[in-house]
Structures are given as structure tokens and as C-alpha cells.
Short mmCIF file of C-alpha atoms in Angstrom, two decimals:
data_model
loop_
_atom_site.label_atom_id
_atom_site.label_comp_id
_atom_site.label_asym_id
_atom_site.label_seq_id
_atom_site.Cartn_x
_atom_site.Cartn_y
_atom_site.Cartn_z
CA MET N 1 0.31 0.27 -0.38
CA ARG N 2 1.54 3.54 -0.50
CA LEU N 3 1.92 5.19 2.00
CA GLU N 4 1.98 9.65 1.80
CA VAL N 5 3.08 11.68 5.23
CA SER N 6 3.45 15.09 6.81
CA SER N 7 5.05 15.59 9.92
CA LEU N 8 5.91 18.40 12.15
CA SER N 9 7.01 19.38 15.75
CA GLU N 10 7.25 23.28 17.23
CA ILE N 11 7.56 25.01 20.53
CA GLY N 12 3.88 26.39 21.07
CA LEU N 13 3.87 29.37 22.28
CA LYS N 14 4.07 29.65 25.99
CA ARG N 15 6.95 27.30 26.50
CA THR N 16 10.91 27.71 27.10
CA TYR N 17 12.25 25.40 24.63
CA ASN N 18 10.55 22.00 22.99
CA GLU N 19 10.38 18.34 24.71
CA ASP N 20 9.06 16.95 21.68
CA ALA N 21 10.18 14.94 19.25
CA VAL N 22 9.26 12.75 16.21
CA LEU N 23 10.66 9.78 13.88
CA VAL N 24 9.59 8.87 10.13
CA TRP N 25 11.36 6.31 9.17
CA GLN N 26 10.87 4.41 6.41
CA ASP N 27 12.48 1.50 3.03
CA ASP N 28 10.93 -1.29 0.88
CA ALA N 29 10.57 -3.74 4.34
CA CYS N 30 8.38 -1.30 6.38
CA SER N 31 7.72 2.23 7.52
CA VAL N 32 7.29 4.03 11.69
CA PHE N 33 6.09 6.72 12.55
CA ALA N 34 6.54 7.88 16.19
CA VAL N 35 5.86 10.93 18.17
CA ALA N 36 7.32 10.68 22.14
CA ASP N 37 6.38 13.91 24.42
CA GLY N 38 8.64 14.10 27.47
CA MET N 39 6.65 14.90 30.87
CA GLY N 40 6.09 18.16 31.76
CA GLY N 41 7.72 19.43 34.47
CA CYS N 42 10.73 17.35 35.15
CA LYS N 43 13.81 17.44 34.74
CA ASN N 44 15.71 16.71 31.46
CA GLY N 45 12.19 16.02 29.54
CA GLY N 46 13.04 16.41 25.88
CA GLN N 47 16.54 14.68 26.67
CA ALA N 48 14.20 11.98 27.34
CA SER N 49 11.85 12.14 24.43
CA ARG N 50 14.95 12.12 22.35
CA ALA N 51 16.33 9.64 23.69
CA VAL N 52 13.41 7.07 22.20
CA THR N 53 13.37 8.10 19.14
CA GLU N 54 16.81 8.62 18.93
CA HIS N 55 17.71 4.77 19.98
CA LEU N 56 14.68 3.78 17.50
CA MET N 57 15.98 4.84 15.20
CA HIS N 58 19.63 3.75 15.28
CA TRP N 59 18.13 0.28 15.91
CA LEU N 60 16.01 0.85 12.39
CA MET N 61 18.69 1.42 10.98
CA GLN N 62 20.34 -1.80 11.92
CA PRO N 63 21.59 -3.92 8.53
CA GLY N 64 20.28 -6.58 8.45
CA GLN N 65 16.72 -6.17 10.15
CA CYS N 66 14.03 -8.75 9.36
CA TRP N 67 10.09 -8.93 10.92
CA ASP N 68 8.70 -11.78 10.25
CA GLY N 69 4.87 -9.58 9.80
CA ILE N 70 3.93 -6.87 11.90
CA ALA N 71 3.47 -8.16 15.25
CA ALA N 72 6.13 -9.75 15.83
CA PHE N 73 7.74 -6.06 14.66
CA MET N 74 6.46 -5.15 17.45
CA TYR N 75 7.64 -6.84 20.44
CA ALA N 76 10.95 -6.18 19.27
CA ALA N 77 9.51 -2.48 18.90
CA GLU N 78 8.96 -3.06 22.99
CA ALA N 79 11.83 -4.95 24.02
CA GLU N 80 14.28 -2.11 21.83
CA LEU N 81 11.81 0.85 23.86
CA ARG N 82 12.86 -1.45 27.17
CA ALA N 83 16.48 -0.99 26.33
CA VAL N 84 16.26 3.07 26.19
CA ASN N 85 13.63 3.06 29.15
CA ASP N 86 16.93 1.63 30.53
CA HIS N 87 18.75 4.21 28.98
CA ILE N 88 16.57 7.33 30.27
CA LEU N 89 16.36 5.99 34.10
CA THR N 90 20.88 5.35 34.36
CA THR N 91 21.94 8.59 32.68
CA PHE N 92 19.28 10.98 33.24
CA GLY N 93 16.81 9.60 36.26
CA ARG N 94 19.10 9.76 38.69
CA GLU N 95 18.75 12.88 40.65
CA THR N 96 14.86 13.22 39.78
CA PRO N 97 11.76 10.59 37.34
CA THR N 98 11.50 12.52 34.67
CA GLY N 99 10.37 9.76 31.33
CA SER N 100 8.63 10.02 27.77
CA THR N 101 5.49 9.34 26.30
CA CYS N 102 5.49 7.52 22.68
CA VAL N 103 3.20 6.70 20.80
CA LEU N 104 4.75 4.50 17.62
CA ALA N 105 3.01 3.60 13.92
CA ALA N 106 4.33 0.78 11.68
CA VAL N 107 3.61 0.04 8.77
CA GLN N 108 4.57 -4.01 6.51
CA GLY N 109 1.63 -3.03 3.20
CA GLU N 110 -1.36 -3.48 4.35
CA SER N 111 -0.63 -4.05 8.01
CA LEU N 112 -0.37 -1.28 11.02
CA GLY N 113 0.65 -2.10 14.26
CA ILE N 114 0.18 0.54 17.53
CA TYR N 115 1.88 0.92 20.34
CA SER N 116 1.32 3.58 23.26
CA VAL N 117 2.89 4.21 27.10
CA GLY N 118 2.10 7.15 28.16
CA ASP N 119 -1.07 10.44 26.97
CA SER N 120 0.62 10.39 23.26
CA ARG N 121 -2.95 9.53 20.89
CA ALA N 122 -3.27 7.54 17.70
CA TYR N 123 -6.33 8.41 15.49
CA LEU N 124 -7.38 6.13 12.98
CA LEU N 125 -9.58 7.99 9.70
CA ARG N 126 -11.98 5.17 9.08
CA GLY N 127 -14.65 6.09 6.31
CA LEU N 128 -16.24 8.59 8.44
CA ARG N 129 -15.74 7.86 11.58
CA LEU N 130 -12.60 9.12 13.30
CA THR N 131 -11.39 6.25 16.51
CA PRO N 132 -8.78 6.78 18.85
CA LEU N 133 -6.08 3.72 18.49
CA THR N 134 -5.10 4.15 21.92
CA HIS N 135 -5.47 5.12 25.69
CA ASP N 136 -4.58 7.44 27.88
CA ASP N 137 -2.25 6.05 31.30
CA VAL N 138 -2.44 8.82 32.54
CA TRP N 139 -3.98 8.57 36.38
CA GLU N 140 -7.98 8.96 36.65
CA ASN N 141 -7.29 6.04 33.97
CA GLN N 142 -7.21 3.05 36.77
CA GLU N 143 -9.25 0.99 37.41
CA SER N 144 -8.93 1.31 40.20
CA VAL N 145 -9.42 4.94 40.78
CA ARG N 146 -13.03 4.85 38.53
CA ARG N 147 -14.63 2.63 41.26
CA LEU N 148 -12.41 4.95 44.37
CA TYR N 149 -13.83 7.97 43.10
CA SER N 150 -16.99 10.05 40.73
CA LYS N 151 -15.65 11.63 37.99
CA ARG N 152 -16.30 14.26 39.51
CA GLU N 153 -14.06 13.66 42.16
CA ARG N 154 -11.62 12.48 39.72
CA ILE N 155 -11.48 15.29 37.36
CA ARG N 156 -11.13 17.57 40.92
CA HIS N 157 -8.75 15.69 42.48
CA PRO N 158 -4.65 17.44 42.32
CA ASP N 159 -3.76 13.68 40.59
CA TYR N 160 -5.94 14.89 37.70
CA GLY N 161 -4.09 13.76 34.37
CA LYS N 162 -1.19 12.81 36.18
CA LEU N 163 0.38 9.70 33.55
CA VAL N 164 1.12 6.20 35.44
CA GLN N 165 3.13 4.97 32.80
CA ALA N 166 6.15 6.27 30.40
CA VAL N 167 8.90 5.48 29.18
CA GLY N 168 12.22 5.51 31.23
CA LEU N 169 10.16 7.03 34.53
CA ARG N 170 10.55 3.53 36.70
CA LYS N 171 11.66 -0.23 36.59
CA SER N 172 8.83 -2.26 35.62
CA TRP N 173 6.26 -0.49 32.97
CA TYR N 174 4.45 -1.78 30.71
CA GLY N 175 2.82 -0.21 26.77
CA THR N 176 -0.56 -1.76 24.98
CA ILE N 177 0.08 -3.52 20.95
CA LEU N 178 -2.76 -3.11 18.25
CA THR N 179 -2.59 -4.12 15.39
CA GLU N 180 -5.19 -3.39 11.92
CA GLN N 181 -5.89 -4.34 8.70
CA LEU N 182 -6.07 -1.01 6.29
CA HIS N 183 -8.38 0.04 4.05
CA HIS N 184 -7.04 2.38 1.69
CA ASN N 185 -8.23 6.00 2.34
CA ASP N 186 -7.14 5.67 5.80
CA VAL N 187 -5.35 7.87 7.43
CA LEU N 188 -3.33 7.63 10.13
CA LEU N 189 -2.52 10.69 13.30
CA LEU N 190 -0.40 10.65 15.55
CA CYS N 191 0.13 13.89 17.97
CA SER N 192 1.11 14.72 21.83
CA ASP N 193 -1.51 16.16 24.10
CA GLY N 194 -0.83 19.99 23.34
CA VAL N 195 -2.09 18.81 19.99
CA TYR N 196 -5.72 17.26 21.22
CA LYS N 197 -5.66 19.18 24.44
CA PRO N 198 -6.73 21.98 23.36
CA CYS N 199 -8.09 21.12 19.88
CA PRO N 200 -11.90 19.53 20.10
CA HIS N 201 -12.45 16.28 18.07
CA TRP N 202 -13.83 17.53 15.85
CA VAL N 203 -11.34 20.30 14.47
CA LEU N 204 -9.10 17.16 13.97
CA PHE N 205 -11.80 14.82 12.89
CA GLN N 206 -12.32 17.88 10.07
CA ALA N 207 -8.40 17.45 9.95
CA ALA N 208 -8.51 13.77 9.36
CA ILE N 209 -11.08 14.21 6.14
CA HIS N 210 -8.89 17.27 4.77
CA CYS N 211 -5.62 14.68 4.85
CA ARG N 212 -8.20 11.69 2.88
CA LEU N 213 -8.46 15.13 0.41
CA ARG N 214 -6.22 17.65 -0.34
CA GLY N 215 -2.90 15.30 1.46
CA PRO N 216 -0.99 15.07 4.83
CA GLU N 217 0.99 18.39 4.25
CA THR N 218 -2.27 21.18 3.92
CA ALA N 219 -3.35 18.72 6.90
CA ALA N 220 -0.87 18.58 9.28
CA ARG N 221 -1.46 22.99 8.58
CA MET N 222 -4.11 23.48 9.29
CA LEU N 223 -5.03 21.31 12.37
CA ARG N 224 -1.12 23.17 13.39
CA GLN N 225 -3.00 26.77 12.92
CA ALA N 226 -5.96 25.35 15.39
CA VAL N 227 -3.99 24.82 18.12
CA TYR N 228 -2.21 27.59 17.47
CA ARG N 229 -5.38 29.78 17.98
CA ARG N 230 -6.25 27.86 20.76
CA GLY N 231 -3.24 29.44 22.18
CA ALA N 232 -0.64 26.22 21.88
CA GLY N 233 0.01 26.34 25.56
CA ASP N 234 2.23 23.26 24.81
CA ASN N 235 4.49 21.53 22.82
CA LEU N 236 3.23 20.11 18.76
CA SER N 237 3.85 17.59 17.32
CA ILE N 238 2.14 15.98 14.27
CA ILE N 239 1.89 12.94 12.22
CA PHE N 240 -0.59 12.37 9.16
CA ILE N 241 -0.27 9.49 7.18
CA ARG N 242 -2.54 9.26 4.13
CA PHE N 243 -2.96 5.42 2.74
CA LEU N 244 -3.58 5.10 -0.84
#
């Protein structure tokens, strides 16, 4: 399946530096895309997100790489993320906790794999429906928390929105793997929380429709403008992929 891609990562209007990082890698066998977002308020968050994307790029560029299907690739990618987790812990996280989200998409033929840890997101536009493919690893989404607190209590809690899973945050962590068969005219959006938090779902849907009709570069610019119109209070990273 042929694809077109456009990506951007910017500082926004209120942060002093960009703690996001993006990865776009394509060859004949596999295409890989990722958004990593360093944990806000943590020292070395930017170094953690760059460590994620740089480590993945180094791994992908090793000669002789071969994966027997999308599931095998996703488990291999998870193993690499566990290696970079240890690197972040020993290099940047000795004095104070730090870490990075990671949402990764891999495409082999008509097969799509998604790996997610943290709260960066993947969305799939199929037909006229834009569906989140990922689950935010935040305090309020934990099953134990949902049993103990009402929705109003969760929203008012000081831990609301706090990441509970991230690459480099702790020795033991888990991510989520999803595989999907792609259709022609599907659109995939990967983004950091600096994009989806200020923008309602209909704005993301409208940009994804533009990606299908006018291409990923136009869609990425459109969504970027929507974020800036809403204040761009965080770093913003966007990857749009159109499948033809």
C-alpha cells in the first residue's frame, strides 16, 4: 500500500523549549512513525523524548533487520523501548524522575501496528469516523481509581491528568500493542497532548478529512493553525499519514 506522510514538531507559544520529538522512517520493508513527549515539569524531559526517537532510529538503521510480520515487529520495538527505558533511568533519571510518552505506528504492506505508552495518541480515520486507537495512561483512567472516585471527584483530584506510565519513569512499566488491517483512503494521525487537549474532536476530524482530500501536508498545517488559535500552551507534534 502506498502512503504519504507529513510531520511537524514545534515549541508552541508558552514553553521555553520543545520537549517533543518525532520519528519518520521509511524503507521498502517497513515504515515507522513515532511521537514522543517528554514529561512536563520533569527535568530532562526533552532529553528523554529525544532518547526514545534517536534510539529507535539507530535500531531501525541497523543492517540485516528482518521481521516476520507486523506482530513480530511490534514486540521487537517494545524490546527496544525497554532498552531505552533503562538508558533514560541510568543517564537522566538518577536524581529526579523523568520520562517520555511514545506512540509508535508501523506499516508493513496493509498491516498497521500501534504501540502506546503514556498519553500521546493515535487516531484512525476510516470512512467518516475518526477513532482513537490508544488509551491514555493517566491517573484517572486506572481501574482502581474509577472504582473509588466519581467522575467529578476524579476531575477535581490533584493527580488528574498525571502520567502513570512512561518510558524512563520507572524500571517496570507496560505499553499497549494493537494491530489492524489498513484500507485504502484510511488516514492515521499521531499527536502529542499539546494538540488534542486544546482542540475538540471535530477539529481533529476536520483535519483528518483534509488529509484524505488534500494531502497530509495541508492537514498538518491546518491542525497546527487550529492549535495556535487556541493558545498553543504546550509543545505540539503532528504526524499525518494518508494511505492510497
